[in-house]
Amino acid sequence: MSQYRLEVRVKPRPGLLDPQGKAVHHSLNSLGWDGVGDVRVGKAIYIDMDAESPDAALEAVEVMCRKLLANPVTEDFEVSLVGEAEGADS
Amino acid sequence: MSQYRLEVRVKPRPGLLDPQGKAVHHSLNSLGWDGVGDVRVGKAIYIDMDAESPDAALEAVEVMCRKLLANPVTEDFEVSLVGEAEGADS
């Protein structure tokens, strides 16, 4: 059993309203960045977990996304493995 | 001038309290994922912008992070280029 660190990026679906992104967009424009087009704000979630293998960890976190971390109606998610720490504690 | 898409990941600094991460951690444990250690919740921000070059885009977004997108006292950030769309509109 190794410990893995996974990164989840949860992003509002294209076409859906993203008020937080709009607010950031306006702020960037008023700070002088005129070249900024679209801004979308989502979540980045970092999970340390024990699993038998990298694949098992990725699979578990995808299930977590579908059950808890992302709203399947309004958000897309991507999971990636960012590190491994053999026998490390959380 | 090309349009670039950049991804910013803003993450609570190690050691600092992250109540949202704690809440997710507890929820995952109660859903039966006992192997989950630490959970940290940050932001993933996607920015489409016009810039002269990929380096100019990255540099501009790093300045945005320091000025607006991240709290330098409590958060770390990483910027990466995720795409390029020659002449595309936002």
PDB file of C-alpha atoms in Angstrom:
ATOM      1  CA  MET A   1       0.000   0.000   0.000  1.00  0.00           C
ATOM      2  CA  SER A   2       1.480   3.315  -1.059  1.00  0.00           C
ATOM      3  CA  GLN A   3       0.314   6.808  -0.527  1.00  0.00           C
ATOM      4  CA  TYR A   4      -0.524   8.841  -3.595  1.00  0.00           C
ATOM      5  CA  ARG A   5      -1.287  12.487  -4.091  1.00  0.00           C
ATOM      6  CA  LEU A   6      -3.946  13.272  -6.644  1.00  0.00           C
ATOM      7  CA  GLU A   7      -5.060  16.521  -8.102  1.00  0.00           C
ATOM      8  CA  VAL A   8      -8.647  17.097  -9.192  1.00  0.00           C
ATOM      9  CA  ARG A   9      -9.604  20.069 -11.330  1.00  0.00           C
ATOM     10  CA  VAL A  10     -13.307  20.847 -11.333  1.00  0.00           C
ATOM     11  CA  LYS A  11     -14.413  23.341 -13.963  1.00  0.00           C
ATOM     12  CA  PRO A  12     -17.771  24.918 -14.811  1.00  0.00           C
ATOM     13  CA  ARG A  13     -19.083  23.444 -18.096  1.00  0.00           C
ATOM     14  CA  PRO A  14     -18.642  25.623 -21.192  1.00  0.00           C
ATOM     15  CA  GLY A  15     -21.715  27.743 -21.845  1.00  0.00           C
ATOM     16  CA  LEU A  16     -22.933  27.685 -18.270  1.00  0.00           C
ATOM     17  CA  LEU A  17     -22.953  30.908 -16.309  1.00  0.00           C
ATOM     18  CA  ASP A  18     -19.917  31.396 -14.087  1.00  0.00           C
ATOM     19  CA  PRO A  19     -20.519  34.520 -11.982  1.00  0.00           C
ATOM     20  CA  GLN A  20     -17.208  34.153 -10.133  1.00  0.00           C
ATOM     21  CA  GLY A  21     -15.341  33.984 -13.431  1.00  0.00           C
ATOM     22  CA  LYS A  22     -17.217  37.040 -14.698  1.00  0.00           C
ATOM     23  CA  ALA A  23     -16.264  38.960 -11.560  1.00  0.00           C
ATOM     24  CA  VAL A  24     -12.594  38.043 -11.949  1.00  0.00           C
ATOM     25  CA  HIS A  25     -12.747  38.983 -15.627  1.00  0.00           C
ATOM     26  CA  HIS A  26     -14.114  42.439 -14.827  1.00  0.00           C
ATOM     27  CA  SER A  27     -11.540  42.967 -12.087  1.00  0.00           C
ATOM     28  CA  LEU A  28      -8.697  42.034 -14.434  1.00  0.00           C
ATOM     29  CA  ASN A  29     -10.039  44.410 -17.084  1.00  0.00           C
ATOM     30  CA  SER A  30     -10.268  47.263 -14.572  1.00  0.00           C
ATOM     31  CA  LEU A  31      -6.726  46.553 -13.418  1.00  0.00           C
ATOM     32  CA  GLY A  32      -5.636  47.190 -17.007  1.00  0.00           C
ATOM     33  CA  TRP A  33      -5.449  43.730 -18.593  1.00  0.00           C
ATOM     34  CA  ASP A  34      -7.471  44.386 -21.724  1.00  0.00           C
ATOM     35  CA  GLY A  35      -6.285  41.271 -23.536  1.00  0.00           C
ATOM     36  CA  VAL A  36      -8.142  38.958 -21.167  1.00  0.00           C
ATOM     37  CA  GLY A  37     -11.064  37.200 -22.815  1.00  0.00           C
ATOM     38  CA  ASP A  38     -12.890  34.518 -20.921  1.00  0.00           C
ATOM     39  CA  VAL A  39     -12.231  33.593 -17.297  1.00  0.00           C
ATOM     40  CA  ARG A  40     -13.658  30.491 -15.613  1.00  0.00           C
ATOM     41  CA  VAL A  41     -13.207  29.717 -11.940  1.00  0.00           C
ATOM     42  CA  GLY A  42     -13.382  26.167 -10.665  1.00  0.00           C
ATOM     43  CA  LYS A  43     -11.856  24.132  -7.875  1.00  0.00           C
ATOM     44  CA  ALA A  44      -8.504  22.456  -7.473  1.00  0.00           C
ATOM     45  CA  ILE A  45      -8.660  19.641  -4.931  1.00  0.00           C
ATOM     46  CA  TYR A  46      -5.597  17.803  -3.636  1.00  0.00           C
ATOM     47  CA  ILE A  47      -6.141  14.386  -2.100  1.00  0.00           C
ATOM     48  CA  ASP A  48      -3.560  12.238  -0.314  1.00  0.00           C
ATOM     49  CA  MET A  49      -4.699   8.650  -0.157  1.00  0.00           C
ATOM     50  CA  ASP A  50      -3.519   5.088   0.356  1.00  0.00           C
ATOM     51  CA  ALA A  51      -4.115   2.739  -2.534  1.00  0.00           C
ATOM     52  CA  GLU A  52      -2.785  -0.519  -3.945  1.00  0.00           C
ATOM     53  CA  SER A  53      -1.636   1.072  -7.189  1.00  0.00           C
ATOM     54  CA  PRO A  54      -1.699   4.380  -9.077  1.00  0.00           C
ATOM     55  CA  ASP A  55      -4.580   3.080 -11.187  1.00  0.00           C
ATOM     56  CA  ALA A  56      -6.593   2.150  -8.110  1.00  0.00           C
ATOM     57  CA  ALA A  57      -6.032   5.634  -6.683  1.00  0.00           C
ATOM     58  CA  LEU A  58      -7.122   7.329  -9.909  1.00  0.00           C
ATOM     59  CA  GLU A  59     -10.187   5.134 -10.137  1.00  0.00           C
ATOM     60  CA  ALA A  60     -11.193   5.835  -6.525  1.00  0.00           C
ATOM     61  CA  VAL A  61     -10.837   9.579  -7.003  1.00  0.00           C
ATOM     62  CA  GLU A  62     -12.955   9.484 -10.169  1.00  0.00           C
ATOM     63  CA  VAL A  63     -15.711   7.838  -8.175  1.00  0.00           C
ATOM     64  CA  MET A  64     -15.285  10.524  -5.469  1.00  0.00           C
ATOM     65  CA  CYS A  65     -15.712  13.185  -8.144  1.00  0.00           C
ATOM     66  CA  ARG A  66     -18.919  11.666  -9.412  1.00  0.00           C
ATOM     67  CA  LYS A  67     -20.316  11.152  -5.897  1.00  0.00           C
ATOM     68  CA  LEU A  68     -19.154  14.236  -4.038  1.00  0.00           C
ATOM     69  CA  LEU A  69     -16.548  16.552  -5.503  1.00  0.00           C
ATOM     70  CA  ALA A  70     -18.142  17.692  -8.758  1.00  0.00           C
ATOM     71  CA  ASN A  71     -21.681  18.472  -9.789  1.00  0.00           C
ATOM     72  CA  PRO A  72     -22.190  16.285 -12.856  1.00  0.00           C
ATOM     73  CA  VAL A  73     -24.834  18.629 -14.264  1.00  0.00           C
ATOM     74  CA  THR A  74     -22.795  21.814 -14.199  1.00  0.00           C
ATOM     75  CA  GLU A  75     -19.149  20.813 -13.886  1.00  0.00           C
ATOM     76  CA  ASP A  76     -16.491  18.789 -15.672  1.00  0.00           C
ATOM     77  CA  PHE A  77     -13.565  17.251 -13.833  1.00  0.00           C
ATOM     78  CA  GLU A  78     -10.091  15.926 -14.558  1.00  0.00           C
ATOM     79  CA  VAL A  79      -8.047  13.775 -12.219  1.00  0.00           C
ATOM     80  CA  SER A  80      -4.289  13.401 -12.314  1.00  0.00           C
ATOM     81  CA  LEU A  81      -1.662  11.748 -10.201  1.00  0.00           C
ATOM     82  CA  VAL A  82       0.846  14.306  -8.969  1.00  0.00           C
ATOM     83  CA  GLY A  83       2.983  12.300  -6.595  1.00  0.00           C
ATOM     84  CA  GLU A  84       3.678   9.185  -4.639  1.00  0.00           C
ATOM     85  CA  ALA A  85       5.097   8.830  -1.133  1.00  0.00           C
ATOM     86  CA  GLU A  86       5.887   5.211  -0.256  1.00  0.00           C
ATOM     87  CA  GLY A  87       4.631   4.488   3.258  1.00  0.00           C
ATOM     88  CA  ALA A  88       4.282   8.183   4.102  1.00  0.00           C
ATOM     89  CA  ASP A  89       1.705   9.339   6.604  1.00  0.00           C
ATOM     90  CA  SER A  90      -0.860  12.050   5.948  1.00  0.00           C
TER      91      SER A  90
ATOM     92  CA  MET B   1      -0.956  38.392 -31.310  1.00  0.00           C
ATOM     93  CA  SER B   2      -2.258  34.951 -30.413  1.00  0.00           C
ATOM     94  CA  GLN B   3      -4.779  33.826 -27.900  1.00  0.00           C
ATOM     95  CA  TYR B   4      -3.588  31.558 -25.138  1.00  0.00           C
ATOM     96  CA  ARG B   5      -5.417  29.572 -22.508  1.00  0.00           C
ATOM     97  CA  LEU B   6      -3.740  29.436 -19.126  1.00  0.00           C
ATOM     98  CA  GLU B   7      -4.544  27.436 -16.065  1.00  0.00           C
ATOM     99  CA  VAL B   8      -3.864  28.737 -12.577  1.00  0.00           C
ATOM    100  CA  ARG B   9      -3.992  26.455  -9.573  1.00  0.00           C
ATOM    101  CA  VAL B  10      -4.279  28.268  -6.260  1.00  0.00           C
ATOM    102  CA  LYS B  11      -3.695  26.120  -3.204  1.00  0.00           C
ATOM    103  CA  PRO B  12      -3.844  26.809   0.536  1.00  0.00           C
ATOM    104  CA  ARG B  13      -0.305  26.812   1.964  1.00  0.00           C
ATOM    105  CA  PRO B  14       0.798  23.686   3.822  1.00  0.00           C
ATOM    106  CA  GLY B  15       0.180  23.990   7.547  1.00  0.00           C
ATOM    107  CA  LEU B  16      -2.550  26.578   7.229  1.00  0.00           C
ATOM    108  CA  LEU B  17      -6.090  25.645   8.211  1.00  0.00           C
ATOM    109  CA  ASP B  18      -8.275  24.644   5.288  1.00  0.00           C
ATOM    110  CA  PRO B  19     -11.829  24.209   6.610  1.00  0.00           C
ATOM    111  CA  GLN B  20     -13.225  23.338   3.195  1.00  0.00           C
ATOM    112  CA  GLY B  21     -10.620  20.600   2.775  1.00  0.00           C
ATOM    113  CA  LYS B  22     -11.420  19.270   6.263  1.00  0.00           C
ATOM    114  CA  ALA B  23     -15.128  19.130   5.395  1.00  0.00           C
ATOM    115  CA  VAL B  24     -14.437  17.228   2.177  1.00  0.00           C
ATOM    116  CA  HIS B  25     -12.099  14.883   4.071  1.00  0.00           C
ATOM    117  CA  HIS B  26     -14.800  14.062   6.631  1.00  0.00           C
ATOM    118  CA  SER B  27     -17.405  13.552   3.918  1.00  0.00           C
ATOM    119  CA  LEU B  28     -15.127  11.177   2.020  1.00  0.00           C
ATOM    120  CA  ASN B  29     -14.440   9.226   5.218  1.00  0.00           C
ATOM    121  CA  SER B  30     -18.153   8.942   5.979  1.00  0.00           C
ATOM    122  CA  LEU B  31     -18.809   7.752   2.433  1.00  0.00           C
ATOM    123  CA  GLY B  32     -16.432   4.877   3.169  1.00  0.00           C
ATOM    124  CA  TRP B  33     -13.078   6.034   1.791  1.00  0.00           C
ATOM    125  CA  ASP B  34     -10.910   5.267   4.824  1.00  0.00           C
ATOM    126  CA  GLY B  35      -7.634   5.523   2.932  1.00  0.00           C
ATOM    127  CA  VAL B  36      -7.969   9.248   2.400  1.00  0.00           C
ATOM    128  CA  GLY B  37      -5.436  11.269   4.362  1.00  0.00           C
ATOM    129  CA  ASP B  38      -5.192  14.961   3.761  1.00  0.00           C
ATOM    130  CA  VAL B  39      -7.504  16.956   1.501  1.00  0.00           C
ATOM    131  CA  ARG B  40      -6.847  20.550   0.447  1.00  0.00           C
ATOM    132  CA  VAL B  41      -9.275  22.599  -1.589  1.00  0.00           C
ATOM    133  CA  GLY B  42      -8.070  25.472  -3.726  1.00  0.00           C
ATOM    134  CA  LYS B  43      -9.091  27.176  -6.922  1.00  0.00           C
ATOM    135  CA  ALA B  44      -8.537  26.316 -10.563  1.00  0.00           C
ATOM    136  CA  ILE B  45      -8.787  29.388 -12.760  1.00  0.00           C
ATOM    137  CA  TYR B  46      -8.825  29.261 -16.563  1.00  0.00           C
ATOM    138  CA  ILE B  47      -7.908  32.436 -18.416  1.00  0.00           C
ATOM    139  CA  ASP B  48      -8.109  33.059 -22.168  1.00  0.00           C
ATOM    140  CA  MET B  49      -5.952  35.989 -23.148  1.00  0.00           C
ATOM    141  CA  ASP B  50      -4.225  37.669 -26.057  1.00  0.00           C
ATOM    142  CA  ALA B  51      -0.473  37.969 -25.787  1.00  0.00           C
ATOM    143  CA  GLU B  52       2.589  38.380 -27.991  1.00  0.00           C
ATOM    144  CA  SER B  53       4.097  35.062 -26.948  1.00  0.00           C
ATOM    145  CA  PRO B  54       3.530  32.153 -24.570  1.00  0.00           C
ATOM    146  CA  ASP B  55       6.136  33.635 -22.205  1.00  0.00           C
ATOM    147  CA  ALA B  56       4.392  37.009 -22.195  1.00  0.00           C
ATOM    148  CA  ALA B  57       1.090  35.290 -21.358  1.00  0.00           C
ATOM    149  CA  LEU B  58       2.647  33.299 -18.516  1.00  0.00           C
ATOM    150  CA  GLU B  59       4.322  36.385 -17.119  1.00  0.00           C
ATOM    151  CA  ALA B  60       1.102  38.430 -17.255  1.00  0.00           C
ATOM    152  CA  VAL B  61      -0.848  35.721 -15.443  1.00  0.00           C
ATOM    153  CA  GLU B  62       1.803  35.461 -12.733  1.00  0.00           C
ATOM    154  CA  VAL B  63       1.381  39.172 -12.100  1.00  0.00           C
ATOM    155  CA  MET B  64      -2.421  38.682 -12.000  1.00  0.00           C
ATOM    156  CA  CYS B  65      -1.943  35.972  -9.379  1.00  0.00           C
ATOM    157  CA  ARG B  66       0.163  38.208  -7.184  1.00  0.00           C
ATOM    158  CA  LYS B  67      -2.224  41.169  -7.566  1.00  0.00           C
ATOM    159  CA  LEU B  68      -5.646  39.555  -7.568  1.00  0.00           C
ATOM    160  CA  LEU B  69      -6.045  35.814  -7.933  1.00  0.00           C
ATOM    161  CA  ALA B  70      -4.104  34.469  -4.961  1.00  0.00           C
ATOM    162  CA  ASN B  71      -3.620  35.653  -1.418  1.00  0.00           C
ATOM    163  CA  PRO B  72       0.179  35.707  -1.051  1.00  0.00           C
ATOM    164  CA  VAL B  73      -0.042  35.213   2.710  1.00  0.00           C
ATOM    165  CA  THR B  74      -2.160  32.065   2.706  1.00  0.00           C
ATOM    166  CA  GLU B  75      -1.959  30.594  -0.771  1.00  0.00           C
ATOM    167  CA  ASP B  76       0.553  29.272  -3.278  1.00  0.00           C
ATOM    168  CA  PHE B  77      -0.088  29.310  -6.993  1.00  0.00           C
ATOM    169  CA  GLU B  78       1.110  27.594 -10.154  1.00  0.00           C
ATOM    170  CA  VAL B  79       0.515  28.826 -13.675  1.00  0.00           C
ATOM    171  CA  SER B  80       0.628  26.682 -16.786  1.00  0.00           C
ATOM    172  CA  LEU B  81      -0.132  27.145 -20.436  1.00  0.00           C
ATOM    173  CA  VAL B  82      -2.812  24.698 -21.544  1.00  0.00           C
ATOM    174  CA  GLY B  83      -3.531  25.800 -25.074  1.00  0.00           C
ATOM    175  CA  GLU B  84      -3.165  28.242 -27.899  1.00  0.00           C
ATOM    176  CA  ALA B  85      -5.761  29.382 -30.422  1.00  0.00           C
ATOM    177  CA  GLU B  86      -4.255  31.508 -33.197  1.00  0.00           C
ATOM    178  CA  GLY B  87      -6.526  34.479 -33.814  1.00  0.00           C
ATOM    179  CA  ALA B  88      -9.422  32.888 -31.943  1.00  0.00           C
ATOM    180  CA  ASP B  89     -11.987  35.080 -30.249  1.00  0.00           C
ATOM    181  CA  SER B  90     -13.016  34.721 -26.640  1.00  0.00           C
TER     182      SER B  90
END
